[in-house]
PDB file of C-alpha atoms and ligand atoms in Angstrom:
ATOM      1  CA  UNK A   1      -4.159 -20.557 -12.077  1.00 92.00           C
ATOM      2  CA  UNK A   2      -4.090 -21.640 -16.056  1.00 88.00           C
ATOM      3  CA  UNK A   3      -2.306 -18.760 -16.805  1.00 89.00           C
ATOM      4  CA  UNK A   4       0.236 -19.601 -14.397  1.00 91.00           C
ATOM      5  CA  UNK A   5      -0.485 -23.311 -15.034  1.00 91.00           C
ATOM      6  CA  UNK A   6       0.294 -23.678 -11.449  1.00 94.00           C
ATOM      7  CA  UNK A   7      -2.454 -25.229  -8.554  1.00 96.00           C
ATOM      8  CA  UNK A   8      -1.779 -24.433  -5.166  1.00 97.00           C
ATOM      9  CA  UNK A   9      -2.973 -25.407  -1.624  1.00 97.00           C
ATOM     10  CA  UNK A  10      -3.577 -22.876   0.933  1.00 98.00           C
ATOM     11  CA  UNK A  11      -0.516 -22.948   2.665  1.00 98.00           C
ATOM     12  CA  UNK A  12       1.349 -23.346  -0.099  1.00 98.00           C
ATOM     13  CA  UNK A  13      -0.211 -20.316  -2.091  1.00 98.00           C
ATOM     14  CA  UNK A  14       0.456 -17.630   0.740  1.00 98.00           C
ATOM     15  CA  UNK A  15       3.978 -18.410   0.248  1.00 98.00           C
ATOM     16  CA  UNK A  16       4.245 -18.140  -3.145  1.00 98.00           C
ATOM     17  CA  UNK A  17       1.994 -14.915  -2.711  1.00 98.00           C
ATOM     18  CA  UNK A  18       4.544 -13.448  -0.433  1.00 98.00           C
ATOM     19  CA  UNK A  19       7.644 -14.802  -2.878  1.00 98.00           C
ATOM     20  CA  UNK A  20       5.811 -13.031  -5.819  1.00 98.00           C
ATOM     21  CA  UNK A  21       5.377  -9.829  -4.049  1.00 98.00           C
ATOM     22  CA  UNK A  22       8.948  -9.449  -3.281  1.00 98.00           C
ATOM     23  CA  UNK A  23       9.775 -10.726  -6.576  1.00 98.00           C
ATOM     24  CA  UNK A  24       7.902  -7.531  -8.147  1.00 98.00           C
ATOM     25  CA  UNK A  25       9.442  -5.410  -5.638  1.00 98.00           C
ATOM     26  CA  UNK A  26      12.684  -5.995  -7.017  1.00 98.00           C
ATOM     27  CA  UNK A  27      12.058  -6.828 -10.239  1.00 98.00           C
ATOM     28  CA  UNK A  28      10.987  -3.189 -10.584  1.00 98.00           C
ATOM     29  CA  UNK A  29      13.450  -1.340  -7.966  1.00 98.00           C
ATOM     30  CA  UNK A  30       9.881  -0.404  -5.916  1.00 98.00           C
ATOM     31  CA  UNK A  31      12.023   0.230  -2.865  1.00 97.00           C
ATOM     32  CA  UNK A  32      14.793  -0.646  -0.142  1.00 97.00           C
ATOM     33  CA  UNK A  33      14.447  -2.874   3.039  1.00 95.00           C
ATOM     34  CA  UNK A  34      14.591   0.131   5.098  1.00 94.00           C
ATOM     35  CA  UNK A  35      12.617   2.838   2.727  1.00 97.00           C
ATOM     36  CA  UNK A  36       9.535   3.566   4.865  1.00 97.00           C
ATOM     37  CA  UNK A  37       5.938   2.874   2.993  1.00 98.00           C
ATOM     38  CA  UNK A  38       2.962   4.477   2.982  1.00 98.00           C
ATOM     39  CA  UNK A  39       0.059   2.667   1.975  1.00 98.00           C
ATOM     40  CA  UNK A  40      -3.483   3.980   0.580  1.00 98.00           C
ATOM     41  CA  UNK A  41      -5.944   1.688   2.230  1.00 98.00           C
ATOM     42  CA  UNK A  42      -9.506   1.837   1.424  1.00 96.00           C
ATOM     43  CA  UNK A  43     -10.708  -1.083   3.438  1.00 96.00           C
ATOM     44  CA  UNK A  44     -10.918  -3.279   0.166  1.00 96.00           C
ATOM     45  CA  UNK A  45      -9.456  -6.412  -0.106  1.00 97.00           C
ATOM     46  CA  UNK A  46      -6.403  -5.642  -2.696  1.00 98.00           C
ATOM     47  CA  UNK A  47      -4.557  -2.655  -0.588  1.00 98.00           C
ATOM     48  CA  UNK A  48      -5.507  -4.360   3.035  1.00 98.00           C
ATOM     49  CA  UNK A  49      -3.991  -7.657   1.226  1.00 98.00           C
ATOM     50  CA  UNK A  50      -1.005  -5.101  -0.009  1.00 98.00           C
ATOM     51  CA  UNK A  51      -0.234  -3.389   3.569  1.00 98.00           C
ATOM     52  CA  UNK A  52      -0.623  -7.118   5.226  1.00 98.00           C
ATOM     53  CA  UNK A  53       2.297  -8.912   2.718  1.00 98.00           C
ATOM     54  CA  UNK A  54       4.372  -5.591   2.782  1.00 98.00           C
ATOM     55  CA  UNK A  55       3.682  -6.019   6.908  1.00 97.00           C
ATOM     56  CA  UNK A  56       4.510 -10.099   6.568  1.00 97.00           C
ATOM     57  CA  UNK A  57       7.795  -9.397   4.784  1.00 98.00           C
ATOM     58  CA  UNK A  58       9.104  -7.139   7.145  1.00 97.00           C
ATOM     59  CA  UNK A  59       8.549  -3.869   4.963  1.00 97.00           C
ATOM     60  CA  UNK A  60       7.975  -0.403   7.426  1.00 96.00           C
ATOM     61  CA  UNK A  61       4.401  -0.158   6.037  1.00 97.00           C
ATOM     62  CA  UNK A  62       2.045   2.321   7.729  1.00 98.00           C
ATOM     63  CA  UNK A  63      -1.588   2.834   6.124  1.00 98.00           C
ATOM     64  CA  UNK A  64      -3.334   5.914   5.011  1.00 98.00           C
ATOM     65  CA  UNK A  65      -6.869   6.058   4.984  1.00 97.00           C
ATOM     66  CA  UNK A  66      -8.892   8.842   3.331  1.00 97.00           C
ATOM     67  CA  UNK A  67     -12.374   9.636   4.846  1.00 95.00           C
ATOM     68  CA  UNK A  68     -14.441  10.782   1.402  1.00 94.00           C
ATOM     69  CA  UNK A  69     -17.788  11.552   3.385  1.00 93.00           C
ATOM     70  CA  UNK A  70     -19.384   9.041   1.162  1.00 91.00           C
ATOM     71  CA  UNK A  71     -22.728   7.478   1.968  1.00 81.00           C
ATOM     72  CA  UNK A  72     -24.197   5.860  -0.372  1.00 66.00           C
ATOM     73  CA  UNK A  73     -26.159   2.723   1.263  1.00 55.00           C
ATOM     74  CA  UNK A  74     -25.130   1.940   4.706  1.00 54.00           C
ATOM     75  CA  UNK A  75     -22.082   4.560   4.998  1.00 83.00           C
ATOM     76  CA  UNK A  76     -19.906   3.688   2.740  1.00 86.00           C
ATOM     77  CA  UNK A  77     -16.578   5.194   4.236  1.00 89.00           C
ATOM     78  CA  UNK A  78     -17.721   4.615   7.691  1.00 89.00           C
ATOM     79  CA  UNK A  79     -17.785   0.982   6.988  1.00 91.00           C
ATOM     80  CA  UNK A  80     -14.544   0.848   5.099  1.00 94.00           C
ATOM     81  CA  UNK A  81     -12.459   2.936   8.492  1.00 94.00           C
ATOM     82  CA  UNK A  82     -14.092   0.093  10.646  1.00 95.00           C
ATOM     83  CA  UNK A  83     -12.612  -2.563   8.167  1.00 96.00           C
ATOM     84  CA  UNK A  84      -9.786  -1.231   8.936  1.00 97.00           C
ATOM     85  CA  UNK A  85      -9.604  -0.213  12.001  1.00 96.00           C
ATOM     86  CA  UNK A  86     -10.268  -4.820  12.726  1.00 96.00           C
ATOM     87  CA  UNK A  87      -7.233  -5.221  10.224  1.00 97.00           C
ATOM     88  CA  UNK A  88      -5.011  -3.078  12.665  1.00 95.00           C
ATOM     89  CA  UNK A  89      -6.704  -4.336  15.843  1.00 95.00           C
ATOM     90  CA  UNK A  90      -4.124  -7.721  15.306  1.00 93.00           C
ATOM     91  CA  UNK A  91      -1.601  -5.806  14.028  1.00 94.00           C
ATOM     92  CA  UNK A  92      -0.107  -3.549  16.801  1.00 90.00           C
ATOM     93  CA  UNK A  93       2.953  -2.454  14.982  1.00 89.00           C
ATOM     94  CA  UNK A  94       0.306  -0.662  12.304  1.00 91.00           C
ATOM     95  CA  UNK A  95       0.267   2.934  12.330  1.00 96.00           C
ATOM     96  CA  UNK A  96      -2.766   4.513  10.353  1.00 97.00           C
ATOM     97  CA  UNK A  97      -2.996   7.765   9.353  1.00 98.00           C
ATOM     98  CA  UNK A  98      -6.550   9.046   8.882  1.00 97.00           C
ATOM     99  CA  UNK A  99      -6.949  12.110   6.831  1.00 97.00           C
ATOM    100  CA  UNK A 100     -11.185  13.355   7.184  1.00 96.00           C
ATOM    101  CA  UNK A 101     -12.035  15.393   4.083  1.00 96.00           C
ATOM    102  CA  UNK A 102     -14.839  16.699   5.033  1.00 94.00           C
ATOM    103  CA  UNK A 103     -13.112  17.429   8.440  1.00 95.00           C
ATOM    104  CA  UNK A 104      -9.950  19.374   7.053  1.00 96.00           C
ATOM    105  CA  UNK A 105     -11.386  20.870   3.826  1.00 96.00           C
ATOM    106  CA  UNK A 106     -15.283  22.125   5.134  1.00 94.00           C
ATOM    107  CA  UNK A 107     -16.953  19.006   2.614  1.00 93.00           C
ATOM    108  CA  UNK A 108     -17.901  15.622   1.917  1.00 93.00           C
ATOM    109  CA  UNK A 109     -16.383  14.933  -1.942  1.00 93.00           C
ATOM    110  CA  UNK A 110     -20.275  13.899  -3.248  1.00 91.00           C
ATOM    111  CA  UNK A 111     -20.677  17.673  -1.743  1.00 91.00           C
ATOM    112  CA  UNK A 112     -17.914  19.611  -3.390  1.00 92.00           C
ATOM    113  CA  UNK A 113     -18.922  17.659  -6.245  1.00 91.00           C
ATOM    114  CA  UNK A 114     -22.069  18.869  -6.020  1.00 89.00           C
ATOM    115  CA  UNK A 115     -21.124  22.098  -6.115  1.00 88.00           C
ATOM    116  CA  UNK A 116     -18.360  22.397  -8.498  1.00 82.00           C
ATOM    117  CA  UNK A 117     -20.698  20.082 -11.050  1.00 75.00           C
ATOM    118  CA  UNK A 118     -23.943  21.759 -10.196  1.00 68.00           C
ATOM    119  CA  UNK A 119     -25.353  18.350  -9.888  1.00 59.00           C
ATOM    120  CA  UNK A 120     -24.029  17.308 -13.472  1.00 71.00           C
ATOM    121  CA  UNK A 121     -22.270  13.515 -13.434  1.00 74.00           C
ATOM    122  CA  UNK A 122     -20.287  11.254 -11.269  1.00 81.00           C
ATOM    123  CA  UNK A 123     -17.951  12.770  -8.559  1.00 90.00           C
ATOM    124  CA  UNK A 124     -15.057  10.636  -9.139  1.00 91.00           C
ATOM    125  CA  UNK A 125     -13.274  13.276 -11.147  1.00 90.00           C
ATOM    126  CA  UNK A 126     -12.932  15.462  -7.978  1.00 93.00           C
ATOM    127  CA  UNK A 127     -12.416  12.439  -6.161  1.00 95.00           C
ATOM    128  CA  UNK A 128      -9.016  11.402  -7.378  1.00 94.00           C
ATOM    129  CA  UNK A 129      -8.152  14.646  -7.479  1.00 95.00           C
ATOM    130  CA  UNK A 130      -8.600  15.190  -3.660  1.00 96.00           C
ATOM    131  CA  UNK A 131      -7.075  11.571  -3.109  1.00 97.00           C
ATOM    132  CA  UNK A 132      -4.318  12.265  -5.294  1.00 96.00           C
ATOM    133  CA  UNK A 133      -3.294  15.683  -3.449  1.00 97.00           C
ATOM    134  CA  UNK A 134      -3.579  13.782   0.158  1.00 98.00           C
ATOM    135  CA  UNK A 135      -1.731  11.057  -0.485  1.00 97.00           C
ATOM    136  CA  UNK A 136       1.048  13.280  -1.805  1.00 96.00           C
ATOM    137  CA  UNK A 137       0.641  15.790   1.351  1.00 97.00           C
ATOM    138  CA  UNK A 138       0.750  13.372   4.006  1.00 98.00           C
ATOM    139  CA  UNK A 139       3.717  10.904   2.429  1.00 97.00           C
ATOM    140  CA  UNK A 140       5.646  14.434   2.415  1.00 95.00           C
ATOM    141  CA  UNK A 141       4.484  15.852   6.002  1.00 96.00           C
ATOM    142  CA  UNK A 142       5.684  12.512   7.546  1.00 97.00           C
ATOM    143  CA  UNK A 143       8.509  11.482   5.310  1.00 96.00           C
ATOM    144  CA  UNK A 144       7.328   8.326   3.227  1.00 97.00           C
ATOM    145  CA  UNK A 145       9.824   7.183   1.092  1.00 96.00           C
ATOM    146  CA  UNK A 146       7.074   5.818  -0.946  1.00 98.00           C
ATOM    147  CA  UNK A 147       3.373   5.630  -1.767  1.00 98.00           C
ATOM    148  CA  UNK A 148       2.033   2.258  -2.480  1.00 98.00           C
ATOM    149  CA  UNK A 149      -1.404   1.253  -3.801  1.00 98.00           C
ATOM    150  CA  UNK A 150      -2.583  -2.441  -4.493  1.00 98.00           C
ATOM    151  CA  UNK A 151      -3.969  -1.729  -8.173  1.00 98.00           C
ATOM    152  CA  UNK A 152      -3.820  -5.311  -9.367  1.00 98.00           C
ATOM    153  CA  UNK A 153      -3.867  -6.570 -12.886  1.00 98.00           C
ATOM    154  CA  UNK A 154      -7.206  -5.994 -13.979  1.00 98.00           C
ATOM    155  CA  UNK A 155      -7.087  -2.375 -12.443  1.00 98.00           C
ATOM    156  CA  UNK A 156      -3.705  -2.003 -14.665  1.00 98.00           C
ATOM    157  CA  UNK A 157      -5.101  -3.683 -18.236  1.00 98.00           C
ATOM    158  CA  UNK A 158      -8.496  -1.809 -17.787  1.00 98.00           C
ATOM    159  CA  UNK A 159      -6.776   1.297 -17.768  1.00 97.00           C
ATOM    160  CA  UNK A 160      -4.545   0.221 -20.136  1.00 98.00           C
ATOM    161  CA  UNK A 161      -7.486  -0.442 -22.806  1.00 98.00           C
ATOM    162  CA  UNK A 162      -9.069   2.989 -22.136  1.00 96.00           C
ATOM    163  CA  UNK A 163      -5.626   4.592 -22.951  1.00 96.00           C
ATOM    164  CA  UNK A 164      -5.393   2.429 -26.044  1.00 97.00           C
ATOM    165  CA  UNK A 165      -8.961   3.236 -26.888  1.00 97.00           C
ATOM    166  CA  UNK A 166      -8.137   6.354 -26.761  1.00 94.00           C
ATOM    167  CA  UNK A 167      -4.653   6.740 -27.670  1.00 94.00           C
ATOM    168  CA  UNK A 168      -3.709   8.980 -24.769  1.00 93.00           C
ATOM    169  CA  UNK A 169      -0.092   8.717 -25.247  1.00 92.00           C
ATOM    170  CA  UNK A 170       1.022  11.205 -22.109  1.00 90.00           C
ATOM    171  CA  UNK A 171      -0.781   8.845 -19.855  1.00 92.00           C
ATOM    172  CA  UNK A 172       0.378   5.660 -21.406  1.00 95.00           C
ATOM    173  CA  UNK A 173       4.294   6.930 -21.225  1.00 92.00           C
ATOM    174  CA  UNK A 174       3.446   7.554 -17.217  1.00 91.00           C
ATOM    175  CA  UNK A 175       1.830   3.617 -16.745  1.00 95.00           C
ATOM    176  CA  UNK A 176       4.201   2.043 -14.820  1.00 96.00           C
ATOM    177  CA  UNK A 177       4.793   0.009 -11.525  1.00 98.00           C
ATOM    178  CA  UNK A 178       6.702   2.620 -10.324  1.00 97.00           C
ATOM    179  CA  UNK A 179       6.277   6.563 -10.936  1.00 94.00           C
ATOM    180  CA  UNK A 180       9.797   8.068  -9.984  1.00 91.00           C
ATOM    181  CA  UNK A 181       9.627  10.794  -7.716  1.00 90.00           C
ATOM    182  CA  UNK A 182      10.108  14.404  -8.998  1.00 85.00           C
ATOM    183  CA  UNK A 183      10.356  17.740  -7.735  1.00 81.00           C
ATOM    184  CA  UNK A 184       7.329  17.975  -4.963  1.00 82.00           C
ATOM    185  CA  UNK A 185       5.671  14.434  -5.920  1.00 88.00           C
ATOM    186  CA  UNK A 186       6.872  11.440  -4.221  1.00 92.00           C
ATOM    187  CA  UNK A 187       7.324   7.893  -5.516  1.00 97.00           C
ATOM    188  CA  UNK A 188       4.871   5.593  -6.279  1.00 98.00           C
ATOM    189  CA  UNK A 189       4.946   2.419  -6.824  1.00 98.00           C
ATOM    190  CA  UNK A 190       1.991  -1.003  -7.601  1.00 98.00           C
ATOM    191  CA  UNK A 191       3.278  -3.962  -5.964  1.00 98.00           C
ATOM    192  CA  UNK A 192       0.193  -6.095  -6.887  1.00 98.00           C
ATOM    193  CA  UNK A 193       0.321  -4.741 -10.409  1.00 98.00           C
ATOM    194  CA  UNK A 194       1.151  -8.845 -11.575  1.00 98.00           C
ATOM    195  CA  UNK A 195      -1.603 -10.491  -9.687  1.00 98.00           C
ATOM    196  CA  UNK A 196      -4.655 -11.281 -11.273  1.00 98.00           C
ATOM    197  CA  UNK A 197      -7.748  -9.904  -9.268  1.00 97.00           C
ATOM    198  CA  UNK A 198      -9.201 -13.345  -8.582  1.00 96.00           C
ATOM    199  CA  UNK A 199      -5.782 -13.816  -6.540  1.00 98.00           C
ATOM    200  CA  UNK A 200      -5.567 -11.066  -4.758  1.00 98.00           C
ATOM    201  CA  UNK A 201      -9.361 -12.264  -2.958  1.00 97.00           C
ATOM    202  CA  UNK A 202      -7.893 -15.597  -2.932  1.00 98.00           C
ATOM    203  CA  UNK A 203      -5.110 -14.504  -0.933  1.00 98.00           C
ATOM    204  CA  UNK A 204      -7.486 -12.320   1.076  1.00 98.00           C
ATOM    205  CA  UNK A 205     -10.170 -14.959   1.867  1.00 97.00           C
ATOM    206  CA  UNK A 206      -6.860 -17.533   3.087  1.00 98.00           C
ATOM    207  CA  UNK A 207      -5.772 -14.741   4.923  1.00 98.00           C
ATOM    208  CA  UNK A 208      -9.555 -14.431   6.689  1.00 97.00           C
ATOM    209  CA  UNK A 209      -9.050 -10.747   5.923  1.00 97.00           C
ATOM    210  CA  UNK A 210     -12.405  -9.118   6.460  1.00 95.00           C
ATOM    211  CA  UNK A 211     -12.488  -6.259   3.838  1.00 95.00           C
ATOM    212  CA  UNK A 212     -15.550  -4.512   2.395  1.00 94.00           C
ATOM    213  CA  UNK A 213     -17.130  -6.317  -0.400  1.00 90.00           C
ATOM    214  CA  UNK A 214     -19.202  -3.371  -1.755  1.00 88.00           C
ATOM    215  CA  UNK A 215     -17.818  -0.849  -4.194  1.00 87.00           C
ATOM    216  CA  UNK A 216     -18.229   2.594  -3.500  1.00 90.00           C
ATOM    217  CA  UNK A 217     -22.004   3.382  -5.240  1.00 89.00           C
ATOM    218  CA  UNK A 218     -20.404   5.843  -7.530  1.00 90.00           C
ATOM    219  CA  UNK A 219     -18.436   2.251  -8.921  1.00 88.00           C
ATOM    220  CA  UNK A 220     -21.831   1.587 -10.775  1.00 85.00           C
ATOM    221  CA  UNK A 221     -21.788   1.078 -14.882  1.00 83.00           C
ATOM    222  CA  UNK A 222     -18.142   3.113 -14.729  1.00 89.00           C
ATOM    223  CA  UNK A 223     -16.554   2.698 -17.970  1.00 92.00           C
ATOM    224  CA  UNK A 224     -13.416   0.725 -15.924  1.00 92.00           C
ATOM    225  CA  UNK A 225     -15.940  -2.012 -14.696  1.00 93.00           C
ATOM    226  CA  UNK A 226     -17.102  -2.307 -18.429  1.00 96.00           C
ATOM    227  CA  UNK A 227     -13.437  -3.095 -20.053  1.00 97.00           C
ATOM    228  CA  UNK A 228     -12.569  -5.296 -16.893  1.00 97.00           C
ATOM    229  CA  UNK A 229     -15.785  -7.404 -17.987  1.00 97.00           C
ATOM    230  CA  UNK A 230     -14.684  -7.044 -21.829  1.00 97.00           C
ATOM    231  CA  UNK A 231     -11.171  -7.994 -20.757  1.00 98.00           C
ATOM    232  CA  UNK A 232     -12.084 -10.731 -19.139  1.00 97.00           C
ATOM    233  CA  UNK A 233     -14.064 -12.207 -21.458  1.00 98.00           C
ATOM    234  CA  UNK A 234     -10.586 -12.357 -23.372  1.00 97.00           C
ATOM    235  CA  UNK A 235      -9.151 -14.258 -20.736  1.00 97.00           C
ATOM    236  CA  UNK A 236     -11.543 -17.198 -20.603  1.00 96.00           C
ATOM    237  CA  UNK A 237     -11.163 -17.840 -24.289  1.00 96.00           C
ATOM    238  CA  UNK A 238      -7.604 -17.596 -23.385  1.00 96.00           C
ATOM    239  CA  UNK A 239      -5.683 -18.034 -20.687  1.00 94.00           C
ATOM    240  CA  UNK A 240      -2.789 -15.060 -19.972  1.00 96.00           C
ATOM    241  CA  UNK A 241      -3.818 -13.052 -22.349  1.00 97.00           C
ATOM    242  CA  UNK A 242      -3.969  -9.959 -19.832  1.00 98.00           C
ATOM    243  CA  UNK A 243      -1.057 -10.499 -18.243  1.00 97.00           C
ATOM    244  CA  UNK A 244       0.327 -10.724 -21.857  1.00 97.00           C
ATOM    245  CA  UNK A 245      -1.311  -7.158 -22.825  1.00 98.00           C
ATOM    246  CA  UNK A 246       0.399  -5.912 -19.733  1.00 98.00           C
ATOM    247  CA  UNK A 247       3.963  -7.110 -19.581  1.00 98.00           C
ATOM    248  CA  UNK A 248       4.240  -6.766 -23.587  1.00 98.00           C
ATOM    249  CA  UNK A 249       3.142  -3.356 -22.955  1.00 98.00           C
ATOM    250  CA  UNK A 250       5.398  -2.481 -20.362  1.00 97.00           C
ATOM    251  CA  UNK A 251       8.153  -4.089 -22.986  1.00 97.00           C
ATOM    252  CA  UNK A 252       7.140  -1.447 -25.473  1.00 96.00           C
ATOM    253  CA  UNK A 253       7.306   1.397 -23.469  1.00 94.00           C
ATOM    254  CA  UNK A 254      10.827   0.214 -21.618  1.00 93.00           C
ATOM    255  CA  UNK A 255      11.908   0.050 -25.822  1.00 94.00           C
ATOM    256  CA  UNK A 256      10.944   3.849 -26.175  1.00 91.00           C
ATOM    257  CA  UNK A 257       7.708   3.006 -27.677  1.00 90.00           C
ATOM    258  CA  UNK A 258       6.272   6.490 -26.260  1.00 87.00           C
ATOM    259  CA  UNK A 259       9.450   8.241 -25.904  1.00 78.00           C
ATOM    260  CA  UNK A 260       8.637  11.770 -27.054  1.00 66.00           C
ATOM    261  CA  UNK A 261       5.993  11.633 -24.621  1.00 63.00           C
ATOM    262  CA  UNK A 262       7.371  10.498 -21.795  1.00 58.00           C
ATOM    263  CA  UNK A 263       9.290  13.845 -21.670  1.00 63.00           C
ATOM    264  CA  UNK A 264       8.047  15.307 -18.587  1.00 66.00           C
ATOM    265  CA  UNK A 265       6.327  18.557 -18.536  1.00 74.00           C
ATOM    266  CA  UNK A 266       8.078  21.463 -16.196  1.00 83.00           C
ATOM    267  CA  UNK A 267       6.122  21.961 -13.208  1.00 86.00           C
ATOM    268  CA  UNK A 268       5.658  24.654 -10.854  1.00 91.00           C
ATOM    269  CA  UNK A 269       4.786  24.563  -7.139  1.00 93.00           C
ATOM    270  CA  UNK A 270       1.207  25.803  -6.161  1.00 95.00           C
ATOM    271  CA  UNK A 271       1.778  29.498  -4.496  1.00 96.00           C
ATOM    272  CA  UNK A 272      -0.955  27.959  -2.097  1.00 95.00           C
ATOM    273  CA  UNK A 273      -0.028  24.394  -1.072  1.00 95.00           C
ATOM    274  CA  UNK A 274       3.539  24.118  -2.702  1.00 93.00           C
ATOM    275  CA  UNK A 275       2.097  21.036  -4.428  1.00 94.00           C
ATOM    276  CA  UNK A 276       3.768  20.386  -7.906  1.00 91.00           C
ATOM    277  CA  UNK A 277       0.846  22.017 -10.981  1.00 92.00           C
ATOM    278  CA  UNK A 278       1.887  21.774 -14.684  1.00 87.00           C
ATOM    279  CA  UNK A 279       0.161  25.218 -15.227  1.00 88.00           C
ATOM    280  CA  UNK A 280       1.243  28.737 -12.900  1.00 90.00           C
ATOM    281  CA  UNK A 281      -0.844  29.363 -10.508  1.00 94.00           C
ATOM    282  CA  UNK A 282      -2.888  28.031  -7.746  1.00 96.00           C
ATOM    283  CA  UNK A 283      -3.387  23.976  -8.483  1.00 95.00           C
ATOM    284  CA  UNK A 284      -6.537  22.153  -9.382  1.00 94.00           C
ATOM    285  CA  UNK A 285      -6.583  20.649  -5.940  1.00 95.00           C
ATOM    286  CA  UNK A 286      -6.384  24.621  -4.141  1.00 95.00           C
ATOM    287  CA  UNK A 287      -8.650  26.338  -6.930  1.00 93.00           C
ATOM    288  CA  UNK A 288     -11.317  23.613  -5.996  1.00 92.00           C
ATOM    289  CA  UNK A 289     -11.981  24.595  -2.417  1.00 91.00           C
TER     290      UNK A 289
HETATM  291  S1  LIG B 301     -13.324   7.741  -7.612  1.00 50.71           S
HETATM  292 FE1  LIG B 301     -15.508   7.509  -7.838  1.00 50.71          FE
HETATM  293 FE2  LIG B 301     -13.820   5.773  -6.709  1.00 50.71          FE
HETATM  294 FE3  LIG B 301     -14.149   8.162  -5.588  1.00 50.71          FE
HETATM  295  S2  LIG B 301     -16.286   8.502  -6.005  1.00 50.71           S
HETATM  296 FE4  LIG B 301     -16.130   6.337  -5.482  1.00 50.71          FE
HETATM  297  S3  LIG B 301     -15.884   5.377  -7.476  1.00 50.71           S
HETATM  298  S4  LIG B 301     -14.132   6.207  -4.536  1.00 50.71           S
HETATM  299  S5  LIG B 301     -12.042   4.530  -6.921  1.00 50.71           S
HETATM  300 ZN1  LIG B 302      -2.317  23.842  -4.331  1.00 50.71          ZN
END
């Protein structure tokens, strides 16, 4: 790790893995020994590495897996659930919740994109959407203290430089390894947010988790995937420099950088789902189906 300028043997690098982890955890007040943790699995290899350390230090972790109907080549999500479904099969103190969209709601998301889109662009937009109003229903419904998702580093500077880009100042005051909870909307909170990607599939491939390699087809020539490449291109000329864009970001904003718009918008509950909207009325989430 040159960033790090730190080499590690196997046995050796799980530990420090682990010791990181917790590290972060406190670092950035994620949670308590006893707070119990939801986490979003998608069968990849950063949030099945993310339940398994949360699971290996002792954390209440359970897992939440969201069925998007997508098929893509070779069923996409039905490959992921059986990822998943190995990763608990070792692991009988594991609880997974399974929420099926297509199941609950009447369609696939690549169908209700469909529809709401008339055929126009990617469905991701309705994706997070849908995966952002789950993950918030069912850490409510069962009383998760907190949501946690294993965006790593790259996932946190990509975003970053699209924010930048774009000087979206609302959503670079709300960055953070830990959202706060507020009225109707749990915490949630990015343990992995300090390790690089490249160490989050080392720590994977030592752990022989078996995770799905493939990104979900809709991945394909997404903006994100071009500023991860862009980004790091930066790193091999030199060494740290994401981790540097990160943490002196995360500097700026704890210094106020974005104050004036970090002040949080009122909300109102949804008359339909009592989900938190920033607009009266039903939410995006309920107007959508
Ligand atoms: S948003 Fe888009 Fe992802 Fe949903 S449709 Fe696939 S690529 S899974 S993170
Ligand atoms: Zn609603």
């Amino acid at each position: 790790m040159r960033h790090h300028k730190l080499a590690l043997c196997a046995p050796h690098y799980l530990e420090w893995f682990l010791a990181q982890t917790e590290r972060t955890i406190t670092r950035y007040h994620m949670f308590e020994p006893e707070e119990r943790i939801l986490v979003a699995v998608s069968g990849g290899k950063d949030s099945l590495a993310l339940w398994d350390v949360l699971l290996r230090l002792g954390y209440p972790a359970d897992g939440l897996y969201i069925n998007l109907g997508i098929d893509g080549e070779g069923e996409y999500s039905h490959r992921s659930l059986e990822k998943i479904e190995a990763f608990m099969a070792t692991r009988p103190e594991a609880r997974l919740h399974v929420v099926d969209v297509a199941a609950t709601y009447g369609a696939t998301i690549p169908q209700v994109a469909r529809r709401k889109l008339r055929g126009r662009g990617k469905p991701c937009a309705v994706c997070g959407l849908v995966k952002r109003h789950e993950m918030n229903r069912i850490a409510q419904e069962h009383g998760y203290a907190v949501l946690a998702t294993g965006h790593n580093l790259d996932d946190e500077v990509a975003v970053l430089l699209s924010n930048v880009l774009h000087w979206q100042v609302g959503y670079l005051a709300r960055q953070a390894p830990v959202l706060e909870e507020r009225e109707g909307l749990g915490r949630k909170v990015k343990p992995l947010c300090r390790f690089y990607e490249r160490e989050t599939a080392a720590y994977a491939l030592i752990r022989g988790l078996d995770y799905i390699y493939d990104e979900c087809p809709f991945a394909e020539g997404n903006l994100t995937n071009f500023y991860k490449e862009l980004l790091s291109r930066l790193e091999t000329e030199s060494p740290g420099a994401k981790m540097q864009f990160y943490l002196s970001f995360l500097q700026a904003r704890k210094d106020g950088l974005f104050g004036q718009a970090a002040q949080e918008v009122t909300l109102h509950p949804c008359p339909t789902c009592g989900q938190p909207t920033s607009v009266p009325g039903p939410c995006a989430f309920c107007r959508l189906w």
